[in-house]
XYZ file of C-alpha atoms in Angstrom:
609
model
C -7.611 -86.108 29.758
C -8.372 -82.886 31.566
C -5.730 -82.285 34.217
C -8.699 -81.551 36.479
C -9.513 -85.242 36.189
C -6.172 -86.107 37.768
C -6.938 -83.685 40.588
C -10.268 -85.321 41.339
C -8.994 -88.886 41.032
C -6.005 -88.287 43.307
C -7.554 -89.153 46.712
C -8.756 -92.591 45.657
C -5.470 -93.287 43.905
C -3.537 -92.251 46.981
C -5.607 -94.709 48.982
C -4.623 -97.472 46.570
C -0.966 -96.473 46.695
C -0.802 -95.478 43.035
C 1.931 -93.176 41.795
C 0.824 -89.627 41.046
C 2.950 -88.082 38.348
C 4.714 -84.798 39.070
C 3.943 -82.220 36.423
C 0.455 -83.541 35.732
C -1.310 -82.443 38.917
C -3.185 -79.160 39.068
C -0.763 -77.537 41.498
C 2.213 -78.402 39.298
C 0.586 -77.037 36.176
C -0.506 -73.841 37.902
C 3.031 -73.362 39.170
C 4.379 -73.823 35.659
C 1.700 -71.694 34.034
C 0.241 -68.998 36.327
C -2.322 -67.993 33.695
C -4.266 -71.102 34.632
C -4.603 -70.103 38.285
C -8.093 -68.671 37.773
C -9.304 -72.181 37.073
C -9.196 -72.835 40.798
C -11.843 -70.175 41.284
C -13.840 -70.671 38.111
C -14.243 -74.426 38.083
C -13.584 -77.171 40.591
C -12.750 -74.797 43.381
C -16.451 -73.732 43.489
C -16.767 -75.967 46.016
C -30.210 -99.947 22.623
C -34.590 -101.154 23.417
C -33.488 -102.093 26.890
C -29.858 -102.584 26.229
C -31.069 -102.088 22.761
C -33.856 -104.356 23.998
C -32.778 -107.400 22.148
C -32.520 -105.393 18.956
C -31.156 -102.052 17.955
C -33.564 -99.405 16.780
C -33.446 -98.799 13.051
C -30.448 -96.726 12.112
C -31.277 -93.335 10.685
C -28.708 -93.591 7.909
C -29.741 -94.221 4.350
C -28.615 -97.848 4.442
C -27.683 -100.189 7.249
C -24.334 -101.037 5.674
C -23.067 -97.462 5.603
C -19.696 -97.237 7.323
C -19.871 -93.861 9.047
C -16.530 -94.152 10.861
C -14.468 -91.280 9.519
C -11.320 -93.206 10.389
C -12.264 -95.853 7.861
C -14.625 -94.137 5.428
C -13.198 -93.305 2.029
C -16.269 -91.373 0.916
C -16.647 -87.626 1.295
C -20.230 -86.680 0.667
C -21.047 -84.060 -1.940
C -17.647 -83.659 -3.558
C -17.178 -82.916 -7.249
C -14.387 -84.129 -9.534
C -12.716 -80.735 -9.092
C -12.798 -80.791 -5.267
C -9.286 -80.792 -3.835
C -8.115 -81.801 -0.390
C -4.422 -80.948 -0.646
C -3.317 -79.154 2.533
C -2.676 -75.565 1.498
C -3.588 -73.404 4.498
C -0.937 -70.994 5.774
C 0.226 -72.268 9.198
C -0.374 -70.036 12.192
C 2.466 -68.301 13.984
C 4.293 -69.701 17.018
C 3.520 -68.791 20.632
C -0.015 -67.487 20.152
C -1.594 -66.759 23.546
C -4.699 -64.779 22.589
C -7.854 -65.492 24.578
C -9.785 -66.520 21.485
C -9.816 -69.245 18.842
C -7.290 -68.383 16.147
C -7.557 -69.953 12.685
C -5.834 -69.313 9.333
C -6.815 -66.502 6.992
C -10.013 -67.276 5.118
C -11.588 -69.351 7.916
C -14.527 -68.725 10.258
C -15.082 -69.905 13.837
C -18.606 -70.183 15.240
C -19.682 -71.413 18.672
C -22.201 -74.245 18.309
C -22.865 -75.757 21.744
C -21.560 -74.490 25.072
C -21.702 -75.775 28.635
C -25.190 -75.152 29.984
C -26.862 -74.697 26.584
C -30.265 -76.253 25.935
C -30.150 -79.933 25.045
C -33.309 -81.981 25.657
C -36.672 -80.525 24.714
C -37.878 -78.268 27.533
C -34.406 -77.470 28.809
C -34.103 -74.002 30.320
C -30.491 -73.386 29.421
C -27.810 -71.461 31.254
C -28.049 -67.669 30.981
C -25.474 -66.573 33.531
C -26.955 -67.535 36.917
C -25.421 -70.754 38.338
C -27.924 -73.621 38.331
C -28.567 -76.832 40.267
C -30.003 -80.279 39.631
C -32.563 -81.123 38.227
C -32.423 -78.169 35.813
C -28.840 -79.050 34.889
C -29.784 -82.632 34.001
C -31.269 -81.724 30.598
C -28.759 -79.154 29.364
C -25.233 -79.356 27.974
C -22.649 -80.734 30.356
C -19.157 -79.372 30.869
C -15.694 -79.979 29.474
C -16.645 -81.142 25.968
C -14.388 -83.904 24.664
C -14.582 -86.729 22.087
C -17.427 -86.697 19.559
C -18.754 -88.146 16.311
C -21.190 -87.073 13.574
C -24.050 -89.380 12.509
C -26.280 -88.963 9.426
C -30.073 -88.939 9.631
C -32.380 -90.718 7.213
C -33.896 -88.301 4.740
C -31.474 -85.489 5.604
C -28.582 -84.348 3.414
C -25.691 -85.248 5.757
C -23.829 -82.110 4.695
C -26.746 -80.040 5.940
C -27.705 -81.849 9.121
C -27.360 -84.873 11.364
C -26.646 -85.909 14.926
C -23.569 -84.812 16.844
C -22.780 -86.945 19.878
C -20.190 -85.645 22.321
C -18.673 -86.408 25.702
C -18.549 -84.229 28.811
C -15.427 -85.244 30.698
C -15.782 -83.068 33.758
C -17.717 -80.130 35.211
C -17.790 -76.518 34.120
C -18.098 -75.600 37.769
C -18.682 -71.874 37.340
C -22.070 -72.600 35.736
C -23.203 -74.734 38.688
C -24.815 -73.881 42.014
C -23.715 -76.482 44.557
C -25.835 -75.149 47.410
C -28.603 -77.558 46.416
C -28.079 -81.244 45.564
C -24.307 -80.813 45.120
C -23.569 -84.444 44.193
C -26.371 -84.755 41.667
C -25.559 -81.316 40.289
C -21.946 -82.254 39.622
C -22.964 -85.607 38.163
C -25.493 -83.935 35.870
C -22.656 -81.955 34.275
C -20.767 -85.020 33.015
C -21.661 -87.765 30.545
C -22.821 -87.428 26.946
C -24.945 -85.106 24.796
C -26.835 -86.196 21.687
C -27.921 -83.168 19.666
C -29.383 -82.682 16.215
C -27.538 -80.005 14.266
C -28.566 -78.238 11.065
C -26.843 -76.029 8.509
C -28.593 -72.975 7.145
C -28.260 -71.707 3.581
C -25.560 -69.246 4.644
C -23.416 -72.177 5.851
C -23.868 -71.597 9.586
C -24.570 -74.600 11.818
C -26.899 -74.537 14.841
C -28.570 -76.912 17.316
C -32.184 -77.917 16.709
C -33.403 -77.555 20.291
C -36.788 -79.070 19.382
C -35.384 -82.355 18.104
C -36.684 -85.555 19.682
C -33.221 -87.043 19.243
C -31.676 -84.602 21.738
C -30.765 -86.364 24.973
C -28.391 -86.163 27.941
C -26.766 -89.231 29.446
C -25.339 -88.140 32.793
C -23.735 -89.317 35.995
C -27.261 -89.741 37.382
C -28.514 -91.947 34.518
C -28.990 -95.697 35.015
C -26.960 -97.882 32.631
C -27.305 -101.565 31.846
C -24.287 -103.836 32.268
C -23.487 -106.740 29.952
C -20.672 -109.118 29.160
C -18.551 -111.498 31.260
C -18.165 -109.225 34.297
C -21.840 -108.299 34.593
C -22.478 -110.928 37.265
C -19.938 -109.284 39.574
C -20.612 -105.661 38.628
C -24.395 -106.000 38.702
C -27.072 -105.744 36.035
C -27.206 -101.939 36.261
C -24.944 -99.100 37.355
C -25.971 -95.582 38.280
C -23.834 -93.082 36.424
C -21.039 -92.667 33.950
C -18.061 -90.458 34.681
C -15.012 -88.908 33.038
C -16.347 -89.491 29.569
C -13.159 -88.586 27.812
C -12.859 -89.553 24.165
C -15.069 -91.902 22.191
C -15.520 -93.752 18.939
C -18.163 -95.055 16.534
C -19.016 -98.626 15.603
C -19.586 -99.867 12.026
C -23.269 -100.347 12.892
C -23.813 -96.720 13.868
C -23.635 -96.649 17.653
C -21.445 -94.479 19.855
C -18.844 -95.760 22.315
C -18.206 -93.337 25.152
C -15.132 -94.093 27.227
C -14.953 -93.822 31.012
C -11.560 -92.536 32.075
C -11.872 -93.319 35.739
C -12.264 -96.545 37.689
C -14.099 -94.949 40.602
C -16.858 -92.420 41.214
C -15.133 -89.662 43.181
C -18.274 -87.504 43.147
C -20.299 -90.258 44.821
C -18.036 -92.724 46.652
C -21.063 -94.704 47.845
C -21.139 -96.284 44.389
C -19.072 -99.468 43.953
C -15.889 -98.688 42.007
C -16.333 -101.770 39.780
C -19.133 -99.897 38.042
C -16.733 -97.447 36.389
C -13.898 -97.636 33.899
C -15.865 -99.256 31.074
C -16.828 -98.643 27.461
C -20.474 -97.551 27.259
C -22.456 -98.131 24.054
C -25.149 -95.583 23.148
C -27.555 -95.728 20.222
C -27.974 -92.095 19.131
C -30.929 -93.029 16.929
C -32.894 -94.508 19.859
C -33.323 -91.848 22.568
C -35.591 -94.134 24.588
C -33.034 -96.952 24.724
C -30.848 -97.709 27.742
C -27.104 -97.336 27.198
C -24.945 -100.364 28.029
C -21.591 -100.813 29.783
C -19.699 -103.449 27.745
C -17.466 -105.286 30.201
C -15.819 -107.621 27.667
C -13.732 -104.654 26.473
C -11.940 -104.290 29.813
C -11.889 -101.852 32.718
C -9.223 -99.147 32.811
C -8.819 -95.402 32.209
C -10.274 -95.497 28.709
C -9.397 -92.704 26.303
C -11.059 -93.475 22.964
C -11.820 -96.293 20.538
C -11.044 -96.720 16.841
C -11.890 -99.731 14.735
C -10.432 -101.675 11.825
C -12.805 -103.643 9.604
C -11.772 -106.580 7.412
C -13.357 -107.435 4.076
C -15.160 -110.346 5.753
C -16.618 -107.922 8.352
C -14.472 -109.116 11.235
C -13.679 -106.053 13.320
C -11.167 -104.997 15.956
C -11.434 -102.064 18.358
C -8.272 -100.298 19.554
C -8.136 -98.566 22.941
C -5.619 -96.645 25.026
C -5.340 -96.574 28.815
C -4.576 -92.995 29.805
C -2.654 -94.115 32.848
C 0.829 -93.093 33.883
C 1.959 -95.439 32.521
C -0.756 -97.328 30.654
C -1.092 -99.968 27.972
C -2.658 -100.177 24.510
C -5.406 -102.738 23.948
C -7.330 -104.423 21.152
C -10.708 -106.138 21.424
C -11.878 -108.564 18.738
C -15.540 -109.640 18.911
C -16.092 -113.357 18.430
C -18.584 -112.842 15.624
C -18.577 -110.833 12.416
C -20.322 -107.495 12.109
C -23.577 -107.923 10.172
C -24.051 -104.999 7.751
C -27.374 -106.370 6.496
C -29.206 -106.533 9.820
C -28.318 -103.926 12.425
C -30.177 -105.782 15.163
C -27.741 -108.685 14.879
C -24.978 -106.431 16.217
C -26.794 -105.538 19.437
C -24.614 -107.815 21.587
C -21.529 -108.058 19.381
C -19.361 -106.348 22.010
C -20.296 -108.821 24.747
C -18.221 -111.742 23.478
C -14.679 -111.641 22.203
C -10.993 -111.579 23.048
C -9.140 -108.730 24.728
C -5.438 -108.261 23.951
C -2.668 -106.002 25.257
C 0.105 -104.697 23.000
C 3.767 -105.604 23.467
C 6.128 -103.249 21.613
C 9.439 -105.055 21.162
C 12.647 -103.047 20.896
C 13.388 -104.420 17.407
C 10.295 -102.777 15.898
C 8.153 -105.882 16.030
C 5.092 -106.220 18.212
C 2.554 -108.750 19.315
C -0.872 -108.823 20.876
C -0.945 -110.790 24.130
C -4.246 -112.444 24.970
C -5.851 -111.422 28.265
C -7.867 -114.517 29.034
C -8.040 -116.233 32.414
C -5.695 -119.202 32.494
C -3.394 -117.862 29.769
C -0.199 -115.777 29.843
C 0.190 -115.954 33.601
C -3.393 -114.934 34.389
C -3.945 -117.558 37.076
C -4.547 -117.783 40.791
C -1.570 -116.334 42.658
C -0.312 -114.187 39.773
C 2.327 -111.609 40.677
C 1.525 -108.078 39.521
C 4.904 -106.307 39.057
C 3.362 -102.851 39.370
C 4.368 -99.778 37.389
C 8.064 -100.648 37.300
C 8.866 -98.055 34.620
C 8.284 -95.338 37.201
C 11.123 -96.383 39.519
C 14.862 -96.248 38.920
C 16.729 -99.232 37.478
C 17.910 -101.559 40.224
C 14.786 -100.991 42.300
C 11.282 -102.372 42.003
C 7.885 -101.092 43.102
C 6.059 -103.199 45.634
C 4.524 -106.168 43.847
C 1.200 -107.720 44.770
C -0.544 -111.048 44.442
C -3.765 -111.134 42.468
C -6.021 -114.089 41.781
C -7.371 -114.383 38.262
C -9.925 -117.127 38.840
C -12.364 -116.143 36.121
C -12.579 -113.843 33.128
C -14.501 -111.409 35.335
C -11.363 -111.051 37.446
C -9.301 -110.286 34.354
C -11.739 -107.697 33.067
C -12.322 -105.914 36.367
C -8.551 -105.802 36.971
C -7.438 -105.224 33.380
C -4.523 -102.946 34.276
C -2.971 -105.587 36.518
C -3.730 -108.340 34.013
C -1.907 -106.410 31.292
C 1.193 -106.020 33.468
C 1.177 -109.691 34.449
C 0.875 -110.751 30.800
C 3.813 -108.561 29.772
C 2.098 -105.664 28.024
C 4.338 -102.666 27.332
C 3.835 -99.807 29.778
C 3.496 -96.745 27.543
C 3.646 -93.012 28.256
C -0.075 -92.315 28.762
C -1.734 -93.725 25.627
C -4.457 -91.338 24.599
C -6.243 -91.323 21.231
C -5.918 -94.080 18.640
C -6.888 -93.629 14.992
C -6.943 -96.007 12.018
C -5.970 -94.591 8.636
C -7.475 -95.312 5.253
C -4.320 -97.355 4.587
C -4.960 -99.315 7.816
C -1.941 -97.935 9.621
C -2.798 -97.358 13.277
C -1.589 -94.304 15.215
C -1.537 -93.589 18.945
C -0.598 -90.456 20.881
C 1.525 -90.928 23.999
C 0.874 -87.634 25.757
C 3.663 -87.579 28.340
C 5.133 -89.313 31.388
C 7.356 -86.986 33.347
C 8.072 -89.664 35.960
C 9.386 -92.371 33.638
C 12.688 -93.754 34.918
C 13.167 -96.731 32.573
C 13.046 -96.428 28.814
C 12.242 -98.748 25.937
C 12.407 -98.264 22.199
C 8.716 -97.316 22.112
C 9.152 -94.972 25.102
C 12.686 -93.673 24.587
C 12.866 -90.706 26.977
C 13.102 -90.532 30.744
C 11.072 -87.737 32.342
C 9.115 -87.516 29.103
C 7.373 -84.153 29.522
C 6.259 -83.677 25.926
C 5.148 -87.045 24.574
C 5.335 -88.717 21.161
C 3.304 -90.527 18.498
C 3.764 -94.163 17.461
C 2.162 -96.074 14.621
C 1.968 -99.686 13.575
C 0.884 -101.895 10.686
C -0.948 -105.099 11.513
C 0.395 -108.236 9.837
C -1.522 -108.706 6.611
C -3.390 -105.470 7.364
C -5.813 -107.679 9.248
C -7.912 -106.700 12.246
C -7.405 -110.264 13.497
C -3.593 -110.139 13.420
C -1.685 -111.044 16.563
C 1.590 -109.472 15.367
C 2.530 -106.068 13.956
C 5.432 -103.822 12.986
C 5.724 -100.451 14.696
C 7.696 -97.229 14.269
C 7.990 -93.784 15.812
C 6.230 -91.032 13.855
C 7.637 -88.162 15.924
C 8.903 -87.023 19.301
C 7.154 -83.887 20.516
C 8.970 -81.134 22.379
C 11.317 -78.230 21.805
C 13.226 -77.713 18.571
C 16.860 -78.834 18.501
C 17.894 -75.233 17.836
C 16.663 -74.237 21.301
C 19.445 -76.202 22.967
C 17.196 -77.865 25.549
C 18.064 -81.168 27.292
C 17.649 -84.296 25.191
C 14.611 -85.586 27.077
C 12.565 -82.455 26.257
C 13.849 -81.947 22.705
C 11.718 -83.332 19.906
C 12.287 -84.072 16.242
C 9.223 -82.339 14.830
C 9.641 -81.114 11.276
C 7.696 -77.865 11.278
C 5.656 -76.259 14.044
C 6.643 -77.620 17.457
C 4.175 -78.743 20.080
C 3.954 -80.561 23.400
C 1.698 -83.345 24.675
C -0.165 -84.706 21.632
C -3.585 -85.933 22.722
C -6.562 -85.943 20.360
C -5.921 -87.222 16.855
C -7.880 -88.446 13.907
C -7.301 -89.301 10.268
C -10.081 -87.832 8.160
C -11.703 -89.654 5.202
C -9.112 -88.168 2.846
C -6.246 -89.633 4.861
C -5.115 -86.386 6.522
C -3.796 -86.687 10.078
C -4.925 -84.074 12.627
C -3.325 -83.806 16.081
C -4.538 -81.813 19.099
C -2.591 -80.901 22.221
C -3.193 -80.871 25.960
C -0.108 -79.346 27.511
C 0.643 -77.373 30.633
C 4.186 -76.671 29.419
C 5.418 -73.181 28.655
C 7.136 -72.211 25.437
C 4.525 -73.490 22.984
C 1.727 -70.933 23.221
C -1.856 -71.988 23.885
C -2.945 -75.529 23.103
C -3.453 -76.079 19.406
C -4.444 -78.370 16.533
C -2.034 -79.413 13.778
C -1.986 -81.158 10.441
C 0.859 -83.690 10.409
C 2.210 -85.171 7.194
C 2.309 -88.937 7.722
C 5.343 -89.469 5.506
C 7.610 -86.593 6.555
C 6.299 -85.829 10.043
C 5.982 -82.175 9.059
C 3.482 -80.336 11.237
C 1.443 -77.257 10.386
C -0.395 -75.315 13.095
C -4.037 -75.002 12.036
C -5.879 -73.731 15.124
C -4.943 -72.226 18.481
C -7.348 -72.215 21.419
C -8.113 -69.570 24.045
C -6.339 -69.263 27.377
C -6.206 -72.275 29.677
C -7.987 -74.665 27.344
C -7.306 -78.104 25.930
C -8.115 -78.687 22.255
C -9.973 -81.963 21.831
C -12.676 -83.712 19.879
C -12.630 -83.952 16.091
C -15.685 -84.570 13.926
C -16.729 -83.300 10.510
C -19.476 -83.120 7.952
C -19.093 -85.816 5.259
C -17.929 -83.267 2.662
C -15.341 -81.942 5.155
C -16.547 -78.347 4.744
C -17.248 -78.144 8.494
C -14.979 -79.348 11.291
C -16.445 -79.686 14.792
C -13.815 -79.154 17.491
C -14.068 -78.904 21.263
C -12.615 -76.199 23.502
C -12.276 -77.730 26.958
C -11.918 -75.892 30.298
C -10.959 -72.375 29.086
C -10.306 -70.227 32.127
C -10.127 -66.606 31.068
C -12.817 -64.515 29.357
C -13.515 -66.510 26.183
C -17.153 -67.559 25.721
C -18.378 -65.992 28.960
C -22.007 -65.132 29.650
C -21.839 -63.060 32.814
C -20.991 -59.412 32.142
C -18.307 -59.541 34.814
C -16.854 -62.783 33.413
C -15.728 -65.642 35.586
C -17.664 -68.314 33.746
C -15.560 -69.056 30.656
C -17.334 -72.082 29.204
C -16.257 -75.183 27.376
C -17.816 -75.382 23.927
C -18.095 -77.150 20.604
C -17.096 -74.857 17.755
C -17.509 -75.098 14.000
C -14.542 -74.215 11.802
C -15.214 -73.655 8.102
C -13.813 -71.827 5.123
C -15.400 -68.579 4.022
C -15.483 -69.828 0.432
C -17.228 -73.077 1.373
C -14.400 -75.363 0.268
C -13.156 -78.308 2.377
C -11.382 -77.472 5.620
C -7.607 -77.708 5.398
C -7.430 -77.514 1.636
């Protein structure tokens, strides 16, 4: 989550009496890190065939049963028997604060797609003069976040394909709010679908003449499906705070709304936001769909686990302070033989919340009306982990009459059912060995601990992982363990609650993460803490917890988004909300732009090796 998101969501959360966490608001981060102060001036301060139409359009991949989820795919494209993926890069130094992207020796960094760049055919593109709606509606949005790479039929996937990416928030310095301010802001969020191509010299670029290129924005109309559609309405105008994302086994893209209200346009009913939105990147004329069966909360990303019998589960984190971890299991199997049969798979199923027991066991608690306390007159205990032992937050009565009530009020339902309140669950990833990982970014207002959240005033976060019973997506029990506690090294002599146990390069606030097709775990950070240098990306050994710093971003940015070519020779990474001079267009600066970059080795070998 961009900390700017917290800033923008604060008024509506204040009105609902929600706790705002010290240390995560813009003012607190600026106070802790004065280098970010310019963000106030440069950004916010500037003032699938009709749902898939009954059937999904034909997937562009070479076969409908291709599993293109990098979290689950064991293939690697054009590798040879001699190709090696052992991690051998020399880790970067500590405390790097350069206003550029720093990578190990032997690597290249190239900017692929920046805020305001051309997207849809006919787009003008940003050239330095702030722009307004409708021009901004067809070009790249701001604050690039989660993304995924999709192959195209007839195209070598190591030389081209579709890159789909989220725009969490606005790159305000590129916008002119004198005209149509609401629509202009809303045009800068959402999703981009772009076709990308690799030239013979290895450099990637956007094909600006591709018919696949499309923007889904906060002004776009979305269909609504699933159990809560009757209450939400058949359509909703806009998507917002598109944070992270995830693919499906059938080749669609799930963009995740990380807000349950539309703060840019409060005339819109808040029930229309906080959902998973399914987009078919191969069908630019299709209408994207909000899938209400998967619950409404501050969604971060999705990751799936697929059984041999094609039953599938989707894992999700609620980036709330605190928030819970969820799993959604569709009622029917995924059909790899007929893509159209998956067009409504996410509309029926069972939503669960995770309970992490102190003995290392865990269970998935069903969130279905009439079960586990989800009845009329249920008592919501509130975010009790945020108040001192011996006191309780004000509880409230909530009526869960129907499944729509459960899904619209998923956060409350999870608390009533006894889900574990975690320290801001962000990204989830599923490994090739079916172990599941989740980053808990931080929770500096936690007052009550548990084994899975062991630190009060947890400023630096941690990573947990679990193994489903029988390695099954359908399991209702699991075993969990702590991978690492982020924070300062023990040698620094800091207080226990800010000292981690990282073996290697220290970091704060793990956020983005993904396990690539060769089983290598990559972790990205989003920290406002001092003492760690600029936000970075790390390789983390899953057995030892050893971390190696692979990439450091420019000033003021968050590192987020991980995608790659199938042969892993190109990594696509997002630089979100930089605030100094990196990637500026205006000669005088002041418009440092978010961007998708490509990282690759000069010798053409796989990244990381």
